[in-house]
Amino acid sequence: MRKNIKNLKKKLKNYNPKIKEECGVFGISNSTDASTLVALGLHALQHRGQEGCGIVSFDGKKYHSEKRFGLVGDNFNKEGVLKNLPGNYAIGHNRYSTTGGTTIRNVQPFFADTNAGGIGVAHNGNLTNAINLRTKLVEDGAIFHTTSDTETIVQLIAKSKRNKTIDKVVDALFQIQGGYALVMLTQNTLIGVRDPFGIRPLVIGKLKNSYVFASETCALDIIGAKFIRDVENGEIVYIENDELKSIKPFPIKKTRPCVFEYIYFARPDSILNGKCAYEYRKNFGNELAKETNVEGDLIVPVPDSGNAAAIGYSQHVGKNFELGIIRNHYVGRTFIEPVQKIRSLGVKLKLNANKSSIKNKKIILVDDSLVRGTTSHKIVNMLYDAGAKEVHVRIASPEIKFPDFYGVDTPTKKELLAANKSNDEICKYINAKSLKFLSVDGMYRAMGFDKRNNTYPQLTDHYFTGEYPVKPIDNLGDDKVTQLSLLSTASNN
Ligand code: AMP
């Protein structure tokens, strides 16, 4: 077994390590329009993944499944595949982009027939012990059809000796580790799960007689569902006979949601811990201005990720906020492009300088985060080319120095600029007049936590601190990451 894991890890080292697993999940019970509502919910969650999407429905007798590459609106419309998804129960999934080895088999939800009946599984997050579990399962004779860690969960559920599906799910969950939010569908039972630390998000909504589970509240708003509450960390909720039931089988842990949902991932209008993500981001900008302000004429956001922080910054310093960069909305997120060369081109395709507003101006350029530095590098040069006098870069989160293992695309340590370069070196690389980041204390202050009262760390913040709430068991070393979906680069089918 040890030898097999070693072999698998060795094999993985040769693959291009791109982590891309920040996905969106949605599920609904007891609705005559189940699959249409799932498609709408997935559309609202499109920012969480644009590579592929899928829906599984149950019509009382049979399950139906459709999966496609690309955007929800292009694939799941009235004339198209929605007709093939009858039934009052449905779940869906948006998948984040992956490397060249993209395969339709890795598009979720996954479906399997177990001895307790069918089960569909949609997963946002990443398991930190998937390679170990998968190796054991394969040694026991399991056959895997995909390269995703989600299939490990399905295999564990199918293998459980318990009778009821919900008990099989609990059995499986006790074996997996990592950051995950799951939405599952068995015959007339909708199940939602959040990992023991609540790293990945999941909310509960209600629409007439239907219950809804979704990654973010913006997906409830689009279908007119009322927000009930977050699924709690370590909680399994399920809808049985139209009733919401809840169990908490894991040892109780303090909730530690991922701070990157607040900084970047969640849509600005989604509610996180009682407040819109937009408000947190404005506060990050406000705090950033308090900590790092510099003489300048204009506050310019990197659209759209820096908009809210730049508004907060300009409100604090009382200077003009200007849209100095215009975004073409018909190009996906920069990160969609799998190779660095095309990714840099993506920034140009997407953004252009608003020349008349920036000419001869000292600009304070605000973005939410700096990962590889590609965006800042391109934009600073773009602003200088368009006649800016000075460009000062201000980042509304701390330096990202540590990779993620729980499902966010913050790459290997090697690719993280702040893990390898000093502030001065980064500043030089992006060609800015000055560069400053929000401090970790400032970030928590902006969120309403107070160090003196010992109310933090409350969140999963390893990006900045290196403190991981769940040990990455599959860790292949500093430089490599653990997601099985990486294998898709090599397997290609
Ligand atoms: P970079 O250009 O590599 O420094 O990345 C920073 C830009 O990408 C910022 O504008 C962020 O809004 C955005 N970003 C940060 N984290 C992620 C992520 N995990 N996935 C996609 N985009 C991201």
Coordinates of C-alpha atoms and ligand atoms in Angstrom, one line a residue:
M1 CA 0.0 0.0 0.0
R2 CA 2.8 2.5 1.0
K3 CA 4.6 1.6 -2.2
N4 CA 1.5 2.2 -4.3
I5 CA 0.9 5.6 -2.7
K6 CA 4.5 6.4 -3.3
N7 CA 4.2 5.4 -7.0
L8 CA 1.0 7.4 -7.4
K9 CA 2.7 10.4 -5.8
K10 CA 5.8 9.9 -8.0
K11 CA 3.5 9.8 -11.1
L12 CA 1.7 12.9 -10.0
K13 CA 5.0 14.9 -9.7
N14 CA 5.3 14.7 -13.5
Y15 CA 1.9 16.3 -14.1
N16 CA 1.3 19.9 -14.5
P17 CA 0.0 21.0 -11.1
K18 CA -2.9 23.3 -11.7
I19 CA -5.5 23.4 -9.0
K20 CA -8.9 24.4 -10.2
E21 CA -11.7 23.2 -8.1
E22 CA -13.7 26.1 -6.7
C23 CA -17.1 24.9 -7.8
G24 CA -20.8 25.7 -7.3
V25 CA -23.5 23.3 -6.1
F26 CA -27.2 23.5 -6.0
G27 CA -30.1 21.2 -5.2
I28 CA -33.9 21.4 -4.8
S29 CA -36.7 19.2 -3.4
N30 CA -40.3 18.8 -4.2
S31 CA -40.8 21.1 -7.2
T32 CA -42.5 20.5 -10.5
D33 CA -39.8 22.8 -12.1
A34 CA -36.9 21.2 -10.3
S35 CA -34.3 21.0 -13.1
T36 CA -35.3 24.5 -14.5
L37 CA -34.7 26.0 -11.0
V38 CA -31.4 24.1 -10.7
A39 CA -30.3 25.6 -14.0
L40 CA -31.2 29.1 -12.8
G41 CA -29.4 28.5 -9.5
L42 CA -26.3 27.3 -11.4
H43 CA -26.5 30.4 -13.6
A44 CA -26.3 32.6 -10.5
L45 CA -23.3 30.5 -9.4
Q46 CA -21.6 30.7 -12.7
H47 CA -18.7 32.8 -11.3
R48 CA -17.7 29.7 -9.2
G49 CA -16.9 27.6 -12.3
Q50 CA -17.2 28.0 -16.1
E51 CA -15.6 24.8 -17.4
G52 CA -18.6 22.5 -17.3
C53 CA -22.0 22.0 -15.7
G54 CA -24.4 19.2 -15.0
I55 CA -27.8 18.3 -13.5
V56 CA -29.1 15.0 -12.2
S57 CA -32.9 14.7 -11.6
F58 CA -35.2 12.0 -10.2
D59 CA -38.7 11.5 -11.5
G60 CA -40.0 9.1 -8.9
K61 CA -38.8 6.0 -10.8
K62 CA -35.7 6.9 -12.8
Y63 CA -32.7 9.2 -12.5
H64 CA -31.8 11.5 -15.4
S65 CA -28.4 13.1 -16.0
E66 CA -27.0 15.7 -18.4
K67 CA -23.5 17.1 -18.4
R68 CA -22.0 19.7 -20.7
F69 CA -18.8 21.7 -21.2
G70 CA -19.3 25.5 -21.0
L71 CA -21.8 27.9 -19.5
V72 CA -25.1 27.0 -17.9
G73 CA -27.1 29.4 -20.1
D74 CA -25.6 28.1 -23.3
N75 CA -26.5 24.5 -22.4
F76 CA -29.4 24.2 -20.0
N77 CA -32.2 26.2 -21.6
K78 CA -35.9 25.4 -22.4
E79 CA -35.3 24.2 -25.9
G80 CA -32.3 22.1 -25.0
V81 CA -31.5 19.5 -22.5
L82 CA -33.8 20.6 -19.7
K83 CA -36.5 18.6 -21.4
N84 CA -34.5 15.5 -20.7
L85 CA -34.4 16.2 -16.9
P86 CA -38.0 15.5 -15.6
G87 CA -38.8 15.0 -11.9
N88 CA -39.4 16.9 -8.7
Y89 CA -35.9 16.5 -7.3
A90 CA -32.7 17.7 -8.9
I91 CA -29.1 18.7 -8.1
G92 CA -26.5 20.5 -10.2
H93 CA -22.9 21.5 -10.3
N94 CA -20.7 24.1 -11.9
R95 CA -17.1 23.1 -12.4
Y96 CA -14.1 25.4 -12.4
S97 CA -11.8 25.2 -15.4
T98 CA -9.0 22.7 -15.4
T99 CA -5.9 22.0 -17.5
G100 CA -5.8 20.6 -21.1
G101 CA -6.8 17.2 -20.0
T102 CA -10.4 18.3 -19.4
T103 CA -12.8 15.5 -19.7
I104 CA -16.6 15.3 -19.6
R105 CA -16.3 12.3 -17.2
N106 CA -15.0 14.7 -14.6
V107 CA -18.0 17.0 -15.0
Q108 CA -20.4 16.6 -12.1
P109 CA -22.8 15.6 -10.5
F110 CA -21.6 12.0 -10.4
F111 CA -24.1 9.3 -10.3
A112 CA -23.8 5.7 -9.1
D113 CA -26.1 2.7 -8.4
T114 CA -25.5 1.3 -5.0
N115 CA -27.2 -1.6 -3.3
A116 CA -29.5 1.0 -1.5
G117 CA -30.5 2.6 -4.8
G118 CA -29.1 5.4 -7.0
I119 CA -27.2 8.4 -5.7
G120 CA -26.1 11.7 -7.4
V121 CA -23.2 13.7 -5.8
A122 CA -22.2 17.3 -6.5
H123 CA -19.1 18.5 -4.6
N124 CA -17.4 21.8 -4.0
G125 CA -14.0 21.6 -2.4
N126 CA -11.0 19.2 -2.2
L127 CA -10.2 16.2 -0.1
T128 CA -6.8 16.2 1.5
N129 CA -6.6 12.4 1.8
A130 CA -8.1 11.3 -1.6
I131 CA -5.0 9.7 -3.0
N132 CA -4.6 7.5 0.1
L133 CA -8.2 6.5 0.1
R134 CA -8.3 5.9 -3.6
T135 CA -5.2 3.7 -3.5
K136 CA -6.8 1.5 -0.8
L137 CA -10.1 1.3 -2.8
V138 CA -8.3 0.3 -6.0
E139 CA -6.4 -2.3 -4.0
D140 CA -9.7 -3.7 -2.9
G141 CA -10.9 -3.9 -6.5
A142 CA -12.7 -0.6 -7.0
I143 CA -12.7 0.7 -10.6
F144 CA -12.5 4.5 -11.0
H145 CA -14.0 6.2 -14.1
T146 CA -12.9 9.7 -13.4
T147 CA -9.8 11.4 -12.0
S148 CA -11.7 13.5 -9.5
D149 CA -11.5 13.2 -5.8
T150 CA -15.3 13.3 -5.7
E151 CA -15.5 9.8 -7.1
T152 CA -13.7 8.6 -4.0
I153 CA -16.7 9.8 -1.9
V154 CA -19.1 8.0 -4.2
Q155 CA -17.1 4.8 -4.0
L156 CA -17.0 5.0 -0.2
I157 CA -20.8 5.5 0.0
A158 CA -21.3 2.5 -2.4
K159 CA -19.0 0.3 -0.4
S160 CA -20.6 1.0 3.0
K161 CA -22.3 -2.0 4.7
R162 CA -25.0 0.2 6.3
N163 CA -28.5 -0.2 5.1
K164 CA -30.0 3.3 4.9
T165 CA -28.4 5.7 2.4
I166 CA -28.0 8.5 4.9
D167 CA -26.0 6.0 7.1
K168 CA -23.9 5.1 4.2
V169 CA -23.2 8.8 3.6
V170 CA -22.2 9.2 7.3
D171 CA -19.9 6.1 7.0
A172 CA -18.1 7.7 4.0
L173 CA -17.8 11.1 5.6
F174 CA -16.0 9.7 8.5
Q175 CA -13.3 8.5 6.2
I176 CA -12.7 11.7 4.1
Q177 CA -10.8 14.8 5.1
G178 CA -10.5 18.2 3.6
G179 CA -12.7 21.2 2.8
Y180 CA -16.0 20.2 1.2
A181 CA -19.7 21.1 0.6
L182 CA -21.8 18.3 -0.9
V183 CA -25.3 18.2 -2.3
M184 CA -26.6 14.7 -2.9
L185 CA -29.7 13.2 -4.3
T186 CA -31.1 9.7 -3.6
Q187 CA -34.7 8.6 -4.2
N188 CA -36.7 11.6 -2.9
T189 CA -34.1 12.6 -0.4
L190 CA -32.0 15.7 -0.9
I191 CA -28.8 15.8 1.3
G192 CA -26.5 18.7 2.1
V193 CA -23.2 18.4 3.9
R194 CA -20.5 20.8 5.1
D195 CA -17.1 19.7 6.3
P196 CA -16.3 19.7 10.0
F197 CA -14.7 23.2 9.9
G198 CA -17.2 24.6 7.4
I199 CA -14.4 25.6 5.1
R200 CA -16.6 25.5 2.0
P201 CA -19.9 27.3 2.0
L202 CA -23.5 25.9 1.8
V203 CA -26.8 27.6 2.6
I204 CA -30.4 26.4 3.0
G205 CA -33.3 28.2 1.4
K206 CA -37.1 27.7 1.1
L207 CA -39.4 28.2 -1.9
K208 CA -43.0 27.3 -1.2
N209 CA -42.9 23.6 -0.4
S210 CA -39.4 23.1 -1.7
Y211 CA -36.1 23.2 0.2
V212 CA -33.0 24.5 -1.6
F213 CA -29.3 23.9 -0.9
A214 CA -26.8 26.2 -2.6
S215 CA -23.2 27.4 -2.4
E216 CA -24.3 31.0 -2.0
T217 CA -27.4 33.0 -1.3
C218 CA -27.3 34.7 -4.7
A219 CA -28.5 31.4 -6.1
L220 CA -31.5 31.5 -3.7
D221 CA -32.3 35.1 -4.8
I222 CA -32.5 34.2 -8.5
I223 CA -35.4 31.8 -7.9
G224 CA -37.1 33.9 -5.2
A225 CA -36.3 31.4 -2.4
K226 CA -36.0 32.7 1.1
F227 CA -32.7 32.3 2.9
I228 CA -33.2 30.1 6.0
R229 CA -29.7 29.6 7.4
D230 CA -26.2 28.3 6.7
V231 CA -25.6 24.6 6.9
E232 CA -23.4 24.5 10.0
N233 CA -19.9 23.1 10.0
G234 CA -20.0 19.3 10.3
E235 CA -23.7 19.2 9.8
I236 CA -25.6 16.9 7.5
V237 CA -29.0 18.2 6.5
Y238 CA -31.5 16.2 4.6
I239 CA -35.0 16.6 3.3
E240 CA -37.2 13.5 3.9
N241 CA -40.9 13.6 3.5
D242 CA -40.7 17.3 2.9
E243 CA -39.2 17.8 6.4
L244 CA -35.7 19.3 7.1
K245 CA -33.7 17.0 9.3
S246 CA -30.3 17.5 10.7
I247 CA -27.5 15.4 12.2
K248 CA -24.1 16.3 13.5
P249 CA -22.1 13.0 13.6
F250 CA -18.6 14.5 13.8
P251 CA -16.8 15.6 16.9
I252 CA -17.6 19.3 17.4
K253 CA -15.1 21.8 16.0
K254 CA -15.0 25.6 15.9
T255 CA -16.3 26.8 12.6
R256 CA -13.6 28.2 10.3
P257 CA -15.0 29.2 6.9
C258 CA -12.5 30.1 4.1
V259 CA -11.5 33.7 4.1
F260 CA -11.1 33.7 0.4
E261 CA -14.8 33.5 -0.1
Y262 CA -15.0 36.9 1.7
I263 CA -12.0 38.3 -0.3
Y264 CA -12.7 37.1 -3.8
F265 CA -14.9 34.1 -4.5
A266 CA -18.4 34.8 -3.3
R267 CA -20.5 37.0 -5.5
P268 CA -20.6 40.5 -3.9
D269 CA -24.4 40.2 -3.3
S270 CA -24.1 36.9 -1.5
I271 CA -24.6 36.9 2.3
L272 CA -21.7 35.6 4.4
N273 CA -22.2 35.4 8.1
G274 CA -25.0 38.0 8.0
K275 CA -23.5 40.5 5.7
C276 CA -23.1 40.9 1.9
A277 CA -19.6 40.0 0.6
Y278 CA -19.6 43.5 -0.9
E279 CA -19.7 45.1 2.6
Y280 CA -16.7 43.1 3.8
R281 CA -14.8 44.0 0.6
K282 CA -15.5 47.7 1.1
N283 CA -14.3 47.4 4.7
F284 CA -11.1 45.7 3.4
G285 CA -10.5 48.7 1.2
N286 CA -11.3 51.1 4.0
E287 CA -8.8 49.4 6.3
L288 CA -6.2 49.2 3.5
A289 CA -6.5 53.0 3.1
K290 CA -6.0 53.5 6.8
E291 CA -2.9 51.3 6.7
T292 CA -1.2 52.2 3.4
N293 CA -2.5 55.5 2.0
V294 CA -0.2 57.4 -0.4
E295 CA -0.5 60.7 -2.2
G296 CA -2.5 60.3 -5.4
D297 CA -5.2 61.8 -7.6
L298 CA -7.5 58.9 -8.3
I299 CA -8.6 55.6 -6.9
V300 CA -8.9 53.0 -9.7
P301 CA -10.2 49.5 -9.2
V302 CA -9.1 46.4 -11.1
P303 CA -12.5 45.5 -12.5
D304 CA -14.5 43.7 -11.2
S305 CA -12.6 42.0 -8.4
G306 CA -11.2 45.3 -7.0
N307 CA -14.4 47.4 -7.3
A308 CA -15.8 47.1 -3.8
A309 CA -12.4 47.5 -2.1
A310 CA -11.6 50.6 -4.2
I311 CA -14.9 52.2 -3.2
G312 CA -14.1 51.5 0.4
Y313 CA -10.6 53.0 -0.1
S314 CA -11.8 56.1 -1.8
Q315 CA -14.5 56.6 0.8
H316 CA -11.9 56.6 3.5
V317 CA -9.5 59.0 1.8
G318 CA -12.2 61.2 0.3
K319 CA -10.6 61.1 -3.2
N320 CA -12.2 60.4 -6.6
F321 CA -13.1 56.8 -7.6
E322 CA -12.8 56.4 -11.3
L323 CA -13.3 53.5 -13.7
G324 CA -9.8 53.9 -15.2
I325 CA -9.9 50.4 -16.7
I326 CA -12.8 49.1 -18.7
R327 CA -13.7 45.5 -18.7
N328 CA -15.0 43.5 -21.7
H329 CA -17.6 41.3 -20.0
Y330 CA -17.7 38.7 -22.8
V331 CA -14.4 37.1 -21.7
G332 CA -14.2 34.7 -18.8
R333 CA -12.0 35.0 -15.8
T334 CA -8.3 35.3 -16.4
F335 CA -7.7 32.1 -14.6
I336 CA -9.6 30.1 -17.1
E337 CA -6.6 29.9 -19.4
P338 CA -4.5 26.9 -18.5
V339 CA -1.1 28.1 -19.6
Q340 CA 0.7 31.2 -18.4
K341 CA 1.3 32.6 -21.9
I342 CA -2.4 32.5 -22.8
R343 CA -3.4 33.7 -19.3
S344 CA -1.4 36.9 -19.7
L345 CA -3.1 37.4 -23.1
G346 CA -6.4 36.9 -21.3
V347 CA -5.8 40.0 -19.2
K348 CA -5.4 42.1 -22.4
L349 CA -8.4 40.6 -24.0
K350 CA -10.5 41.5 -21.0
L351 CA -9.3 44.9 -19.9
N352 CA -8.4 48.3 -21.5
A353 CA -7.3 51.6 -20.1
N354 CA -9.8 54.5 -20.0
K355 CA -7.3 56.9 -21.4
S356 CA -8.9 60.3 -20.8
S357 CA -9.5 59.7 -17.1
I358 CA -6.0 58.5 -16.2
K359 CA -3.7 60.7 -18.4
N360 CA -1.1 62.6 -16.3
K361 CA -2.7 61.3 -13.1
K362 CA -1.1 59.7 -10.0
I363 CA -3.2 56.5 -9.7
I364 CA -3.9 54.3 -6.7
L365 CA -4.8 51.0 -8.3
V366 CA -6.8 48.6 -6.0
D367 CA -7.3 44.9 -6.4
D368 CA -8.6 42.2 -4.1
S369 CA -5.6 39.9 -4.2
L370 CA -2.3 39.2 -5.9
V371 CA -1.5 35.6 -6.7
R372 CA 1.0 35.2 -9.5
G373 CA 1.1 38.9 -10.3
T374 CA 0.0 38.5 -13.9
T375 CA -3.0 40.9 -13.5
S376 CA -1.1 43.7 -11.7
H377 CA 1.9 43.4 -14.1
K378 CA -0.3 43.8 -17.2
I379 CA -2.5 46.5 -15.8
V380 CA 0.3 48.7 -14.4
N381 CA 2.0 48.7 -17.7
M382 CA -1.3 49.4 -19.5
L383 CA -1.9 52.4 -17.3
Y384 CA 1.6 53.8 -18.0
D385 CA 1.1 53.2 -21.7
A386 CA -2.1 55.2 -21.5
G387 CA -0.3 58.2 -19.9
A388 CA -0.5 57.7 -16.1
K389 CA 2.1 59.7 -14.2
E390 CA 2.4 57.3 -11.2
V391 CA 0.8 53.9 -10.4
H392 CA 0.7 52.8 -6.8
V393 CA -0.7 49.3 -6.3
R394 CA -2.8 48.6 -3.1
I395 CA -4.0 45.0 -2.5
A396 CA -7.0 44.5 -0.2
S397 CA -5.8 41.2 1.3
P398 CA -2.4 40.1 2.8
E399 CA 0.4 38.5 0.9
I400 CA -0.5 35.0 -0.3
K401 CA 2.4 32.9 0.7
F402 CA 1.0 29.4 1.1
P403 CA -1.0 27.2 -1.3
D404 CA -4.5 25.9 -0.7
F405 CA -5.5 22.3 -0.3
Y406 CA -9.3 22.8 0.2
G407 CA -10.5 23.7 -3.2
V408 CA -9.4 27.2 -4.1
D409 CA -7.2 27.9 -7.1
T410 CA -4.2 29.5 -5.3
P411 CA -1.4 27.6 -7.0
T412 CA 1.8 25.9 -5.9
K413 CA 4.2 27.8 -3.7
K414 CA 6.5 28.1 -6.6
E415 CA 3.9 30.2 -8.5
L416 CA 2.9 32.4 -5.6
L417 CA 4.8 35.6 -6.1
A418 CA 4.7 36.7 -2.4
A419 CA 6.1 33.3 -1.4
N420 CA 9.2 33.9 -3.4
K421 CA 9.9 37.6 -3.6
S422 CA 10.2 40.5 -1.2
N423 CA 7.8 43.4 -1.4
D424 CA 10.4 45.5 -3.3
E425 CA 11.0 42.7 -5.7
I426 CA 7.3 42.2 -6.5
C427 CA 6.9 46.0 -6.8
K428 CA 9.7 46.0 -9.4
Y429 CA 8.3 43.0 -11.2
I430 CA 4.9 44.6 -11.6
N431 CA 6.5 47.9 -12.4
A432 CA 4.6 49.9 -9.8
K433 CA 5.8 53.1 -8.1
S434 CA 4.8 51.5 -4.8
L435 CA 3.1 48.4 -3.5
K436 CA 1.4 47.6 -0.2
F437 CA -0.9 44.8 1.1
L438 CA -3.5 44.8 3.8
S439 CA -2.1 43.3 7.0
V440 CA -3.6 40.1 8.5
D441 CA -4.6 42.1 11.6
G442 CA -6.2 44.8 9.3
M443 CA -8.1 42.0 7.4
Y444 CA -9.6 40.7 10.7
R445 CA -10.3 44.2 11.9
A446 CA -12.2 44.9 8.7
M447 CA -14.3 41.8 9.3
G448 CA -15.2 42.9 12.8
F449 CA -12.9 40.6 14.8
D450 CA -10.7 42.0 17.5
K451 CA -7.3 40.6 18.4
R452 CA -7.4 42.0 21.9
N453 CA -10.5 40.0 22.7
N454 CA -9.0 36.9 21.2
T455 CA -11.9 36.6 18.7
Y456 CA -9.6 35.5 15.9
P457 CA -8.4 33.6 13.9
Q458 CA -11.9 32.6 13.1
L459 CA -11.4 31.7 9.5
T460 CA -9.4 29.4 7.4
D461 CA -6.5 31.8 6.5
H462 CA -3.6 29.5 5.7
Y463 CA -3.0 31.5 2.5
F464 CA -1.4 34.2 4.6
T465 CA -0.4 32.5 7.8
G466 CA 0.5 28.9 6.7
E467 CA -1.8 27.6 9.4
Y468 CA -3.9 24.7 8.0
P469 CA -6.9 23.5 10.0
V470 CA -6.8 20.1 8.2
K471 CA -3.5 18.5 7.6
P472 CA -2.9 17.9 3.9
I473 CA -2.2 14.1 4.1
D474 CA -1.7 13.6 0.4
N475 CA 0.7 16.5 0.3
L476 CA 3.4 15.9 -2.3
G477 CA 5.8 18.5 -0.9
D478 CA 5.9 22.2 -0.9
D479 CA 5.7 22.5 -4.6
K480 CA 3.0 20.0 -5.5
V481 CA -0.6 19.8 -4.8
T482 CA -2.9 17.0 -4.0
Q483 CA -5.9 17.1 -6.3
L484 CA -6.6 13.9 -8.1
S485 CA -8.2 15.9 -10.9
L486 CA -4.7 16.9 -11.8
L487 CA -4.3 13.4 -13.2
S488 CA -6.7 14.6 -16.0
T489 CA -3.7 16.4 -17.6
A490 CA -2.2 13.0 -18.3
S491 CA -5.1 10.7 -18.7
N492 CA -7.0 12.8 -21.2
N493 CA -10.2 10.8 -21.3
Ligands
AMP1 P1 -2.7 37.2 -10.4 O1 -2.9 37.9 -11.7 O2 -2.1 35.8 -10.6 O3 -1.9 37.9 -9.4 O4 -4.1 36.9 -9.7 C1 -4.8 38.0 -9.1 C2 -6.1 38.2 -9.8 O5 -6.8 37.0 -10.0 C3 -6.9 39.2 -9.0 O6 -7.5 40.1 -9.9 C4 -8.0 38.3 -8.3 O7 -9.2 38.9 -8.4 C5 -8.0 37.0 -9.2 N1 -7.9 35.8 -8.3 C6 -7.5 35.7 -7.1 N2 -7.6 34.4 -6.7 C7 -8.2 33.7 -7.7 C8 -8.6 32.3 -7.8 N3 -8.4 31.4 -6.9 N4 -9.1 32.0 -9.0 C9 -9.3 32.9 -10.0 N5 -8.9 34.2 -9.9 C10 -8.4 34.6 -8.8

